[in-house]
Coordinates of C-alpha atoms in Angstrom, one line a residue:
Chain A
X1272 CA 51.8 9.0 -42.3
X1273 CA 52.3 10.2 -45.7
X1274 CA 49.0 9.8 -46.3
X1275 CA 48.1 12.7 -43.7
X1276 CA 50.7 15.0 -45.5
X1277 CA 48.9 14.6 -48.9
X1278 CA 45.7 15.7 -47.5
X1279 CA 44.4 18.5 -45.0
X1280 CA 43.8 17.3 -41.6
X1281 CA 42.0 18.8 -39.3
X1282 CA 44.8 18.8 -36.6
X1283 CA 42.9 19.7 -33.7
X1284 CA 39.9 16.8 -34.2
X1285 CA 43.0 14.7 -34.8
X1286 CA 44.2 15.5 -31.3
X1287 CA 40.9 15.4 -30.0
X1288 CA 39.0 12.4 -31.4
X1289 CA 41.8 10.1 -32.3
X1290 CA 43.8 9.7 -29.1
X1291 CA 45.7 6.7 -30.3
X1292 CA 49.3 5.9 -31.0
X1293 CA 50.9 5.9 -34.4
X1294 CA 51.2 2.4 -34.5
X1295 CA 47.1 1.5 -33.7
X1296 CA 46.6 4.4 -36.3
X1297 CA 46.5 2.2 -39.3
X1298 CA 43.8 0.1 -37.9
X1299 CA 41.9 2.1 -35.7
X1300 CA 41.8 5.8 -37.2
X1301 CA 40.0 6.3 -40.5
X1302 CA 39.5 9.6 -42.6
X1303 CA 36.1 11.3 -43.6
X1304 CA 35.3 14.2 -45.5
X1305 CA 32.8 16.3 -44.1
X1306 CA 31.9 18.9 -47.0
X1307 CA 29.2 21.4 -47.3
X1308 CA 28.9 23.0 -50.7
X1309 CA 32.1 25.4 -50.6
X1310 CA 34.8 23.7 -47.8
X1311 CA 35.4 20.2 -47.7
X1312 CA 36.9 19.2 -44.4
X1313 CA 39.3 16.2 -43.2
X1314 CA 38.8 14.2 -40.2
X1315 CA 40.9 11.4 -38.7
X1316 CA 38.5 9.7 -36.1
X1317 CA 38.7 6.3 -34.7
X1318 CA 36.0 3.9 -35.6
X1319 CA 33.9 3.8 -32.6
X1320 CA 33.6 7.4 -31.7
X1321 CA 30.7 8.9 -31.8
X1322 CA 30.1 11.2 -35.0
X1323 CA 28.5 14.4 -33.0
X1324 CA 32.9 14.9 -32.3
X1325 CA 33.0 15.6 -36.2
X1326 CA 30.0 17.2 -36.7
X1327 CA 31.2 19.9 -33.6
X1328 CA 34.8 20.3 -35.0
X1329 CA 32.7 21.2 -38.4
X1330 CA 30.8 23.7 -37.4
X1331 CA 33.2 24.9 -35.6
X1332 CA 35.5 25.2 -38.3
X1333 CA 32.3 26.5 -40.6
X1334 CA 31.0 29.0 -38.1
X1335 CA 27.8 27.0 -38.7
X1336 CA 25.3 26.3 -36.7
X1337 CA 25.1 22.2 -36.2
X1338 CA 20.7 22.8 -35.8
X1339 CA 20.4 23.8 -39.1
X1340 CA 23.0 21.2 -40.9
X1341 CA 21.6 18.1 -41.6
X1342 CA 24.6 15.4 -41.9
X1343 CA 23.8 12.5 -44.7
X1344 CA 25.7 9.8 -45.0
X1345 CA 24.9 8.0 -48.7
X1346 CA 21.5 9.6 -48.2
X1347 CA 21.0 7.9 -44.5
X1348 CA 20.8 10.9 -42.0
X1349 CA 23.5 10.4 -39.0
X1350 CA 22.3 11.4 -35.7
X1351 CA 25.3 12.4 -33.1
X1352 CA 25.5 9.3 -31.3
X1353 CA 26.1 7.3 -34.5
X1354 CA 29.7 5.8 -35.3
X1355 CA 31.8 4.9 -38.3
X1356 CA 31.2 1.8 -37.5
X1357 CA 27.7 1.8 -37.3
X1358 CA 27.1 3.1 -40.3
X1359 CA 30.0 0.7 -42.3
X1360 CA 31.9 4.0 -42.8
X1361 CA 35.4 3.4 -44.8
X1362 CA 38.4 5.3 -45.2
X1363 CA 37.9 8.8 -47.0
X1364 CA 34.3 8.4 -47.1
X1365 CA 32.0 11.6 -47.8
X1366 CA 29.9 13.3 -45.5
X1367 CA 27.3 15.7 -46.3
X1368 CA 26.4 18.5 -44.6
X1369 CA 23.4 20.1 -46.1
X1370 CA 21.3 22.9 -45.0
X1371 CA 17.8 22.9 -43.1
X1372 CA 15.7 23.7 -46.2
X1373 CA 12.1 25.4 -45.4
X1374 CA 9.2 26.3 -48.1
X1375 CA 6.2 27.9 -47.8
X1376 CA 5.6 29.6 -51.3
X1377 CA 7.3 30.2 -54.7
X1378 CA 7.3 33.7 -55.6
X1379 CA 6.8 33.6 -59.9
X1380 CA 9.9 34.9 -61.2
X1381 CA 10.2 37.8 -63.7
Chain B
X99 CA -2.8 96.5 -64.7
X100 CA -4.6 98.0 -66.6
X101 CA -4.7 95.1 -69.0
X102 CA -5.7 92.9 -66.6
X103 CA -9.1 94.6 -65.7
X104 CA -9.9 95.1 -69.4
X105 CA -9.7 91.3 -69.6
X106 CA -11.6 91.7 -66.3
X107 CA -14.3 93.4 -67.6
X108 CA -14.3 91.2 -70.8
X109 CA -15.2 88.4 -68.5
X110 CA -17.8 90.5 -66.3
X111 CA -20.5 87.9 -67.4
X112 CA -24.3 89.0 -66.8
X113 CA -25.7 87.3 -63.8
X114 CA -28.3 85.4 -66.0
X115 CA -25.6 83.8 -67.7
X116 CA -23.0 83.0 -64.8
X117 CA -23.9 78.7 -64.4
X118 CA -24.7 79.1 -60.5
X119 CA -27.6 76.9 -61.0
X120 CA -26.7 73.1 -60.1
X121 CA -29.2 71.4 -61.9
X122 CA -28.1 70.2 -65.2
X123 CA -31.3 71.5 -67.4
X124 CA -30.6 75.4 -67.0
X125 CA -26.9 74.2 -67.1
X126 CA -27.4 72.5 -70.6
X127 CA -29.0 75.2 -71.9
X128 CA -26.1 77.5 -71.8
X129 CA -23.7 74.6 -72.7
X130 CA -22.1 73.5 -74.8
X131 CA -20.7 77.4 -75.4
X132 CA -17.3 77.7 -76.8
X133 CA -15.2 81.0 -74.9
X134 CA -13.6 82.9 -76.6
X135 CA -9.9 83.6 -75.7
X136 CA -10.9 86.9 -73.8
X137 CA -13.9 85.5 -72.4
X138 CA -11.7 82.8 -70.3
X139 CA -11.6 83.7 -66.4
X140 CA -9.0 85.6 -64.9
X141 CA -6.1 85.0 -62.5
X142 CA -5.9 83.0 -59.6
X143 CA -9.0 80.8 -60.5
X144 CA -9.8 77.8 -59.1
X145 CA -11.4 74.8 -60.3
X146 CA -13.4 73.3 -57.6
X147 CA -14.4 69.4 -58.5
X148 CA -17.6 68.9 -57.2
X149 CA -19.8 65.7 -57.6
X150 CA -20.9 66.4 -60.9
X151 CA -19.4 70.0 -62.2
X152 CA -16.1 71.6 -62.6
X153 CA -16.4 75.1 -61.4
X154 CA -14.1 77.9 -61.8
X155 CA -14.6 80.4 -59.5
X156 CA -13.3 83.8 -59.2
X157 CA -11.3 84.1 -56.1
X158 CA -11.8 87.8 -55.0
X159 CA -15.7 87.4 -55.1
X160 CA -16.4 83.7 -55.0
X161 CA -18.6 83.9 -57.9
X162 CA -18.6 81.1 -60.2
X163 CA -17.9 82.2 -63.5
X164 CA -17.7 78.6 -65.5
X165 CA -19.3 75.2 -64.7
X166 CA -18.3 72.2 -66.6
X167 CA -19.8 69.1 -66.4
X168 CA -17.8 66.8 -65.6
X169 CA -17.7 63.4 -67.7
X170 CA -18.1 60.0 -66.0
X171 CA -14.6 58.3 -65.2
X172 CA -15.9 55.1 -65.8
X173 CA -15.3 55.8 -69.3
X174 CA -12.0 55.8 -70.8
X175 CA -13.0 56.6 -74.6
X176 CA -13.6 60.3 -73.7
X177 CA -11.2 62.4 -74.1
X178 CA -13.0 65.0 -71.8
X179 CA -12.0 63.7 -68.6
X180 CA -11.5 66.2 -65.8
X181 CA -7.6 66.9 -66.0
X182 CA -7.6 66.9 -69.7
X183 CA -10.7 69.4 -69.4
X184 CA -8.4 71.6 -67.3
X185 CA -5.6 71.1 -69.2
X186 CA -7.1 72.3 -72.1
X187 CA -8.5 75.2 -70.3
X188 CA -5.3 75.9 -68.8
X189 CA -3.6 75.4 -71.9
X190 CA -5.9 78.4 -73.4
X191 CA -5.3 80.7 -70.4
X192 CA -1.5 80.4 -71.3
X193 CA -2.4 81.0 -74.8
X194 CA -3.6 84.5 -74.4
X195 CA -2.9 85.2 -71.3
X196 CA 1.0 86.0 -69.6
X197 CA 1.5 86.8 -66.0
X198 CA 1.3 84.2 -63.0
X199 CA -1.6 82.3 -63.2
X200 CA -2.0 79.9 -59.9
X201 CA -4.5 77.1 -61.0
X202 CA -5.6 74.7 -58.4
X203 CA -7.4 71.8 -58.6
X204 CA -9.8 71.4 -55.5
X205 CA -12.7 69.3 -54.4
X206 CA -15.5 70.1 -52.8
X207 CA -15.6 67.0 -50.2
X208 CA -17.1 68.4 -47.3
X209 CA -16.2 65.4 -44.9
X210 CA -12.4 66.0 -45.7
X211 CA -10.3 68.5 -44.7
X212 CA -8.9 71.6 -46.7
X213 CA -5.3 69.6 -46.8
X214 CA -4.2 69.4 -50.1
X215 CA -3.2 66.1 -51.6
X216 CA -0.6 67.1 -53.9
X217 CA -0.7 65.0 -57.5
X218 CA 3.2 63.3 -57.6
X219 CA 2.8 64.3 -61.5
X220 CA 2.4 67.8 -62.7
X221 CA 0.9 68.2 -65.3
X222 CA 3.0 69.1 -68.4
X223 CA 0.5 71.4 -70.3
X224 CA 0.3 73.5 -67.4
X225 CA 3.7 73.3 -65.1
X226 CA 6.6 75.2 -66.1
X227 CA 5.0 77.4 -68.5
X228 CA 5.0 81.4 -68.9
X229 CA 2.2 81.2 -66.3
X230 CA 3.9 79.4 -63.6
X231 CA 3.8 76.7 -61.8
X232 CA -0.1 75.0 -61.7
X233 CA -0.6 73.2 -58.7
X234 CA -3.1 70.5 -58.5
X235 CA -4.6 69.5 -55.2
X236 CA -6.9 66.5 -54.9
X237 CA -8.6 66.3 -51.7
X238 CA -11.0 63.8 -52.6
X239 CA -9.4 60.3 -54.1
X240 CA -9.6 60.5 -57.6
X241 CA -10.9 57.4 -59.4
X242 CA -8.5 57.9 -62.2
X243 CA -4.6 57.5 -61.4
X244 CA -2.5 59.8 -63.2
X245 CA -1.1 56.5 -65.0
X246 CA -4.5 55.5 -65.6
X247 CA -5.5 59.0 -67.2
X248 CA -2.3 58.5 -69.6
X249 CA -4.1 55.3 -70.8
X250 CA -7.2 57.7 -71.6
X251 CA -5.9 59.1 -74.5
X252 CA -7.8 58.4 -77.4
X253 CA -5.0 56.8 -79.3
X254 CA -3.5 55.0 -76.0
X255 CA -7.3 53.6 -75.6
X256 CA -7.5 52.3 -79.1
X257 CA -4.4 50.1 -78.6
X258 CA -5.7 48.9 -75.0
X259 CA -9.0 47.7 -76.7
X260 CA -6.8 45.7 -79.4
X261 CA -4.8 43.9 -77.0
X262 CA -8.1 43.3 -75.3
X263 CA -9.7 41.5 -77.3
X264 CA -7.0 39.6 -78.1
X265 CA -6.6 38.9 -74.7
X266 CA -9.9 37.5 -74.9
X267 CA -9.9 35.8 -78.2
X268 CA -6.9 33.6 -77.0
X269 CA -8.5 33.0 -74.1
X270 CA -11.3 31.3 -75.7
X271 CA -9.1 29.6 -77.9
X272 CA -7.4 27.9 -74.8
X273 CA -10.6 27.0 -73.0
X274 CA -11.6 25.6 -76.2
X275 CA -8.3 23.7 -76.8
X276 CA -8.9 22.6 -73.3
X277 CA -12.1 21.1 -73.7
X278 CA -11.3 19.0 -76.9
X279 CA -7.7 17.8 -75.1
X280 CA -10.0 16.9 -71.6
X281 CA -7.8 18.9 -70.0
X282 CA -10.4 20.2 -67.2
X283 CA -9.8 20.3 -63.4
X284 CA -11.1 16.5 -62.2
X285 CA -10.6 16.9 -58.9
X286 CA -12.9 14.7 -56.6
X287 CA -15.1 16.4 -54.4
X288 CA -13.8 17.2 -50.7
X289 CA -14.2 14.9 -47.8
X290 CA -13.4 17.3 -44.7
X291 CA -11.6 16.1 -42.0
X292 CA -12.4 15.3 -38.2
X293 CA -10.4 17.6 -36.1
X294 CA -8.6 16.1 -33.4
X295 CA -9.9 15.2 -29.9
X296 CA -9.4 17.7 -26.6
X297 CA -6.8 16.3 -25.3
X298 CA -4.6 15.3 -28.5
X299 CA -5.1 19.1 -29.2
X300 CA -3.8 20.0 -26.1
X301 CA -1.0 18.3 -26.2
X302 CA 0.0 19.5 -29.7
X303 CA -1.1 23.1 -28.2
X304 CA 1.4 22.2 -25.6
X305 CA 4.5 21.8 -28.0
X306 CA 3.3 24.2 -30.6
X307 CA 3.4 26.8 -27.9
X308 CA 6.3 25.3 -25.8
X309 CA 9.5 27.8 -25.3
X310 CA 12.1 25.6 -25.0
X311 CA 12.7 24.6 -28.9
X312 CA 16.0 23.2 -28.7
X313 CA 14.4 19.9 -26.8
X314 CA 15.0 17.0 -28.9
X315 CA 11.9 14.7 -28.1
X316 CA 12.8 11.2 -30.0
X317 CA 14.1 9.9 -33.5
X318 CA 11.4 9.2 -35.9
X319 CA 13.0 6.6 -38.9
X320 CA 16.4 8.3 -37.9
X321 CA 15.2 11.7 -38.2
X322 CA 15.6 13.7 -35.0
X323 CA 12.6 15.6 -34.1
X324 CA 13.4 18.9 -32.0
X325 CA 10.2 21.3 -30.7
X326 CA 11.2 23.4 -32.9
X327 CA 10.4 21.2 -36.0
X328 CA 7.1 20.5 -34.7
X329 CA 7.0 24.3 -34.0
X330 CA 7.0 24.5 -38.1
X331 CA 3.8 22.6 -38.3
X332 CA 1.7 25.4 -36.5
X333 CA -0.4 27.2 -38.6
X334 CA 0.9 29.8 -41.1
X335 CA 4.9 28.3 -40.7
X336 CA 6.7 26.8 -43.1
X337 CA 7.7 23.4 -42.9
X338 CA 11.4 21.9 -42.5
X339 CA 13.0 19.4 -44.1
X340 CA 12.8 17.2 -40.6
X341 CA 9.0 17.3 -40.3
X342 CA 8.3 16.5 -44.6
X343 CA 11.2 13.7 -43.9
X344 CA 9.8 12.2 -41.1
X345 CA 6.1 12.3 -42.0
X346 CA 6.9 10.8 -45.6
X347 CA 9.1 8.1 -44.2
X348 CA 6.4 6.9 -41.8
X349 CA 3.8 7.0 -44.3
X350 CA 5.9 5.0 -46.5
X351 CA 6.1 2.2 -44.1
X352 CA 2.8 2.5 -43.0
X353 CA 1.1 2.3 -46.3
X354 CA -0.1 -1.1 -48.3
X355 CA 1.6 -0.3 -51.6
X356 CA 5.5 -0.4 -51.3
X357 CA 6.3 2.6 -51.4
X358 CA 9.5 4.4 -51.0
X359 CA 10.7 8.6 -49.9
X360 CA 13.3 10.2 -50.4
X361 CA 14.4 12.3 -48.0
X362 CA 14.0 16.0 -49.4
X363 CA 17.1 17.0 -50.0
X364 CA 17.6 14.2 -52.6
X365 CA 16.4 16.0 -55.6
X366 CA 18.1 19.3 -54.3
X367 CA 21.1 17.2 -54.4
X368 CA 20.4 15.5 -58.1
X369 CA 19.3 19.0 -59.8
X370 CA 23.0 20.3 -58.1
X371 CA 25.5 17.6 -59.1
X372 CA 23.6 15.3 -61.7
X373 CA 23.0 11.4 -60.4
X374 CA 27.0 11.0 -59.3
X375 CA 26.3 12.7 -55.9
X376 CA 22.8 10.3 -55.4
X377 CA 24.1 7.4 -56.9
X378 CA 24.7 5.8 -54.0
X379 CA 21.6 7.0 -51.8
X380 CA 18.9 4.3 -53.2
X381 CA 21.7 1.2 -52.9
X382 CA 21.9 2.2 -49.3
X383 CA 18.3 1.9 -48.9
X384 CA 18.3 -1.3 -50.5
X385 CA 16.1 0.0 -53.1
X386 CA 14.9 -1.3 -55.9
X387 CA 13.3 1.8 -57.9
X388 CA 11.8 -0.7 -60.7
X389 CA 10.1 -3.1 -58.3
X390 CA 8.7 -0.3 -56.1
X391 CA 5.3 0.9 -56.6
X392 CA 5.6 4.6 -55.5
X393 CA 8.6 5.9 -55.9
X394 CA 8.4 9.9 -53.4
X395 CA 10.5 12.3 -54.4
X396 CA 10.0 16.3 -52.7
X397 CA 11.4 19.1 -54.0
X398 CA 12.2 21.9 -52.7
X399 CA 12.7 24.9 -55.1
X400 CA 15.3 27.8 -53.6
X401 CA 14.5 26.7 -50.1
X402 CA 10.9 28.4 -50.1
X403 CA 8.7 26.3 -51.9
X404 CA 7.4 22.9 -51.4
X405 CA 6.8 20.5 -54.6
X406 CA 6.2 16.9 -54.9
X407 CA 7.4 14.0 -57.2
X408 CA 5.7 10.7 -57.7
X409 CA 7.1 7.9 -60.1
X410 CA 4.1 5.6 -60.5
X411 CA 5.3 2.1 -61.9
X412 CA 1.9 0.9 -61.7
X413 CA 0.3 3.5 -63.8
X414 CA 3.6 4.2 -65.6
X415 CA 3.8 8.1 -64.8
X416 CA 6.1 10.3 -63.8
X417 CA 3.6 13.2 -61.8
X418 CA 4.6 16.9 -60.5
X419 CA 2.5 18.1 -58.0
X420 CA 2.3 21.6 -57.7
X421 CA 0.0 23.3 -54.9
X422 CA 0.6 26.7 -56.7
X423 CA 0.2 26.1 -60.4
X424 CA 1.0 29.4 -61.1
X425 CA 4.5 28.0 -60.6
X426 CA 6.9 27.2 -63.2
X427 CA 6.0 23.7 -63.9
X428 CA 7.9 20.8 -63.4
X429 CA 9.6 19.9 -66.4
X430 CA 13.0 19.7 -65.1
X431 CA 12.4 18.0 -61.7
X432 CA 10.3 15.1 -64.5
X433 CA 13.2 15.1 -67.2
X434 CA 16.1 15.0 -64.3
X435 CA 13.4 12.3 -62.3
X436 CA 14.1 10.0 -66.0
X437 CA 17.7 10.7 -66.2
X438 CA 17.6 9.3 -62.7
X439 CA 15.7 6.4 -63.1
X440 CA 17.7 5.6 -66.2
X441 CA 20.9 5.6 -64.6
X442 CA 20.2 3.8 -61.7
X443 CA 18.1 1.3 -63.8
X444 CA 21.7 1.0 -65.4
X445 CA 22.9 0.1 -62.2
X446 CA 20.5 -2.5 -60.7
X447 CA 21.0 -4.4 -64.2
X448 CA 23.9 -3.0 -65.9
X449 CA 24.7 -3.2 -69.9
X450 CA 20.8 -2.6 -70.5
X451 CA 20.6 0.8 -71.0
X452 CA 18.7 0.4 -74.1
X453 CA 16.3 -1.3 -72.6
X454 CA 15.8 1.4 -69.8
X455 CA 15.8 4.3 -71.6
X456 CA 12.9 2.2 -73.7
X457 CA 11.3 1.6 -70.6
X458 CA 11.5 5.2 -69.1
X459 CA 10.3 6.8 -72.1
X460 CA 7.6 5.0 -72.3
X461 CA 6.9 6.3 -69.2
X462 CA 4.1 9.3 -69.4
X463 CA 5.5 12.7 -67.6
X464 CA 2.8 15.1 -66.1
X465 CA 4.7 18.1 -65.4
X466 CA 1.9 19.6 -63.9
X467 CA -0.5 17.1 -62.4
X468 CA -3.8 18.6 -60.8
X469 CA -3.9 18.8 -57.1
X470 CA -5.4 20.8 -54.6
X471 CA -3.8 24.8 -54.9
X472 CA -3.1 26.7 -52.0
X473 CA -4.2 30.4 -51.4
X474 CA -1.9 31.8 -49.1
X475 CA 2.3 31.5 -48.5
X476 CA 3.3 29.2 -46.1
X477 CA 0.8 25.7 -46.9
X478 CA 2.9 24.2 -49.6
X479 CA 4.4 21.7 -47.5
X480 CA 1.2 20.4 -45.8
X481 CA 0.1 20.1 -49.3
X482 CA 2.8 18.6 -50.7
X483 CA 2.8 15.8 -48.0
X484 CA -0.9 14.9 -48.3
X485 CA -0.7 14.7 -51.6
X486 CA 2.4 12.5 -51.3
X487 CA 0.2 10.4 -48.9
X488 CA -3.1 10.5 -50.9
X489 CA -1.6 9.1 -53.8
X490 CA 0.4 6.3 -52.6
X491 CA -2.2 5.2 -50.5
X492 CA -4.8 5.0 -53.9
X493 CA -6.6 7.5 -52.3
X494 CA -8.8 10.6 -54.0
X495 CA -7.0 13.9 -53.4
X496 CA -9.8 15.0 -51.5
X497 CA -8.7 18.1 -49.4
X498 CA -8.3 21.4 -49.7
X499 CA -7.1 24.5 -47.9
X500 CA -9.6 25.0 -45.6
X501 CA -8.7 21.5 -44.2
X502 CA -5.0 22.7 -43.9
X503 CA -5.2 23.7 -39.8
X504 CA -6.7 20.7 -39.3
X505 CA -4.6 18.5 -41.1
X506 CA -1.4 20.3 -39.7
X507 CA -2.6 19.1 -36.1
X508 CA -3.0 15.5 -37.2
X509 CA 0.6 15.9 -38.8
X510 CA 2.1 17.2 -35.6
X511 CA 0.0 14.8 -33.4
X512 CA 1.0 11.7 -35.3
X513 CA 4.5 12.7 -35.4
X514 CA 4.7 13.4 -31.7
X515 CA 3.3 9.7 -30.7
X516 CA 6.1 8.5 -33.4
X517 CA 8.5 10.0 -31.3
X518 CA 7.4 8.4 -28.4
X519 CA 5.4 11.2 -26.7

């Protein structure tokens, strides 16, 4: 439990997504990061839960909307029904969430 | 008054003499004639610009009492154009004359209107003077600008023709340079491309025009495809991220060479945080960049334009593709592309480096590789991805923008049937 005082937690995903007991935390519960360019949020979520629960809580933190975030995971896009343990996720891992990115031209500049 | 009708009568010219007559050989007979100061005409003239002539009318009789010819605007080494013409005449009215003076420029267009077109720029010589305020009308377009008349100075046109044909020298010199470097265009010649049947069209119609965009229809190599990505294939969008993704992905699995690509926002993230924040991305794919043929890497510059990226190992060349060339090259996306490979050379067999950073600068970087340019703003992507496709599959980059509507269908049709439409 010290571990969760060191580092901002996202209390209400905590609630939400890990519903476990202290003792089962250890084990079950792992942290990720989610972190767009400027806010890097903390998660406690329990290993088979599915990913869309963090993705929500951050763009609900963000104000973001989730269609135009795209969530990488070591490069590897996660869709919502992924898991952390799916995906070999381990404690404090990074997620990325990046934005859609759209081209058409390149205006010459100066 | 009375000063003003001895000046009157000074320019009571005989009816012989008044230029009346339009055609230029009884005109040139009078002219050139230099006036003197009291000979100018009188208050409230107008010069009317007709096809060929300046005229200066007198307003209380509508006689003309001065015809210039006007000279031809195609030629900016005279100094006798028609506002400098009047500017000099104006500028000799305020020389010998004081009172109000309204000057007015107007054209004899008979199709137009009488609406005045007021010039934005008055001009100096004549506005603001002791003579008031001269007000130039142009009904009929003039074929000089005001900035362009500035230009037709004498001494402005004198530096324009320098820089011209230096303009031109250097050009030369490039195309020359060019031609001894074999640096010309090589493109192949274009193979166009079958459009899709009826019924593959109408079902990409069907999704292209479809309302409901939030739909997801399937995961295509862990990409999931909404109607609205698809939506960004129809003609004149831009692309997204999802679609270039997907398509590249499928041809990379689909294709004979092996052939890896990156998901776009790869290099966005490499150019951001340097190879720390990708270093993990290729061991992940179980990658090896050094035993791959083609290694794919888009680029998206400030989320508006598409690029591509191809590491060759085969050919030993690091490419930029560019559909508008007019862009600023690639030399970063190729130097960070080496500082890449380097690094994660370094990690697939570490305590080499030497060796790698032989290997990858032996390497030859195109930063601006020749590929098929696009003419309008919003086919990058499409280009970008054939491209991609063209030259990991060995094949000729043989398209070209008028392929591009057809070539978006096949993208959006293939990608549907991926995703299990």
């Amino acid at each position: 439990m010290s571990e969760d005082q060191k580092v901002p937690v996202d209390e209400m995903n905590a609630q939400t997504v890990g519903n476990s007991t202290p003792e089962t935390a250890n084990k079950d519960l792992l942290q990720v990061r989610v972190s767009d360019s400027n806010t890097e949020v903390y998660f406690r979520v329990k290993r088979d839960t599915p990913l869309r629960r963090v993705f929500e809580g951050f763009c609900k933190r963000t104000g973001k909307d989730m269609k135009s975030l795209r969530f990488l995971y070591e490069g590897e896009r996660i869709n919502e029904d992924d898991t952390p343990q799916s995906l070999d996720m381990e404690n404090e891992d990074l997620i990325e969430a990046l934005n859609q990115q759209v081209g058409g031209l390149f205006y010459r500049q100066g | 008054m009375g000063f003003l009708t001895k000046w009157l009568k000074n320019f009571m010219i005989p009816k012989s003499e008044t230029l009346q007559s339009h055609d230029s050989q009884s005109f040139s007979k009078v002219h050139p004639r230099t006036y003197a100061p009291n000979e100018l005409p009188l208050v409230s003239t107008r010069p009317n610009i007709g096809e060929d002539w300046l005229t200066w009318s007198n307003e209380a009789s509508s006689k003309s009492l001065l015809k210039v010819k006007k000279c031809s605007n195609h030629l900016p080494d005279t100094t006798n154009s028609r506002l400098t013409e009047a500017e000099r005449f104006a500028k000799k009215l305020r020389e010998n004359r004081q009172g109000k003076l309204s000057l007015s420029y107007s054209c004899n267009n008979i199709n137009q209107k009488k609406r005045p077109l007021m010039l934005n720029r008055p001009i100096g010589a004549i506005s603001g003077g002791p003579l008031g305020t001269a007000n130039f009308s142009l009904r009929k377009k003039p074929t000089l600008s005001s900035a362009v008349l500035d230009t037709v100075r004498p001494e402005n046109f004198e530096k324009y023709k320098e820089l011209h044909t230096k303009k031109i020298h250097l050009l030369e010199q490039i195309k020359l340079w060019r031609q001894e470097h074999e640096i010309s265009s090589q493109l192949p010649p274009v193979k166009r491309i079958q459009p899709l049947d009826k019924d593959s069209k109408l079902l990409v119609n069907k999704f292209w025009t479809s309302r409901s965009k939030n739909d997801v229809l399937g995961e295509v190599y862990r990409v999931q495809l909404s109607v609205a990505d698809i939506q960004t294939l129809r003609p004149r969008a831009w692309l997204n991220d999802n679609v270039i993704d997907a398509y590249l992905a499928e041809n990379s699995s689909k294709t004979e060479s092996n052939t890896f690509a990156f998901t776009t926002h790869f290099y966005t993230r490499l150019e951001q945080s340097g190879y720390t924040a990708v270093a993990k991305w290729a061991k992940r794919k179980k990658i090896n960049i050094l035993e791959l043929d083609y290694l794919i890497v888009p680029v998206n510059r400030g989320n508006m334009h598409w690029c591509m990226s191809i590491v060759d190992n085969a050919k030993k060349t690091i490419s930029f593709y560019d559909s508008l060339s007019s862009g600023r090259g690639g030399d970063d996306v190729v130097r960070n592309l080496v500082e890449y490979l380097v690094k994660e050379a370094d990690r697939l067999e570490p305590g080499q480096r030497d060796k790698h950073i032989e290997i990858f600068n032996n390497y030859k970087v195109i930063p601006q590789a020749d590929c098929p340019q696009q003419n309008n703003g919003f086919d990058c992507g499409v280009f970008a991805c054939q491209t991609a496709v063209r030259v990991s599959n060995g094949s000729p980059l043989d398209f070209d923008q008028k392929d591009m509507d057809i070539i978006r269908e096949h993208m959006a049709f293939n990608l549907l049937k991926l995703a299990g439409i």
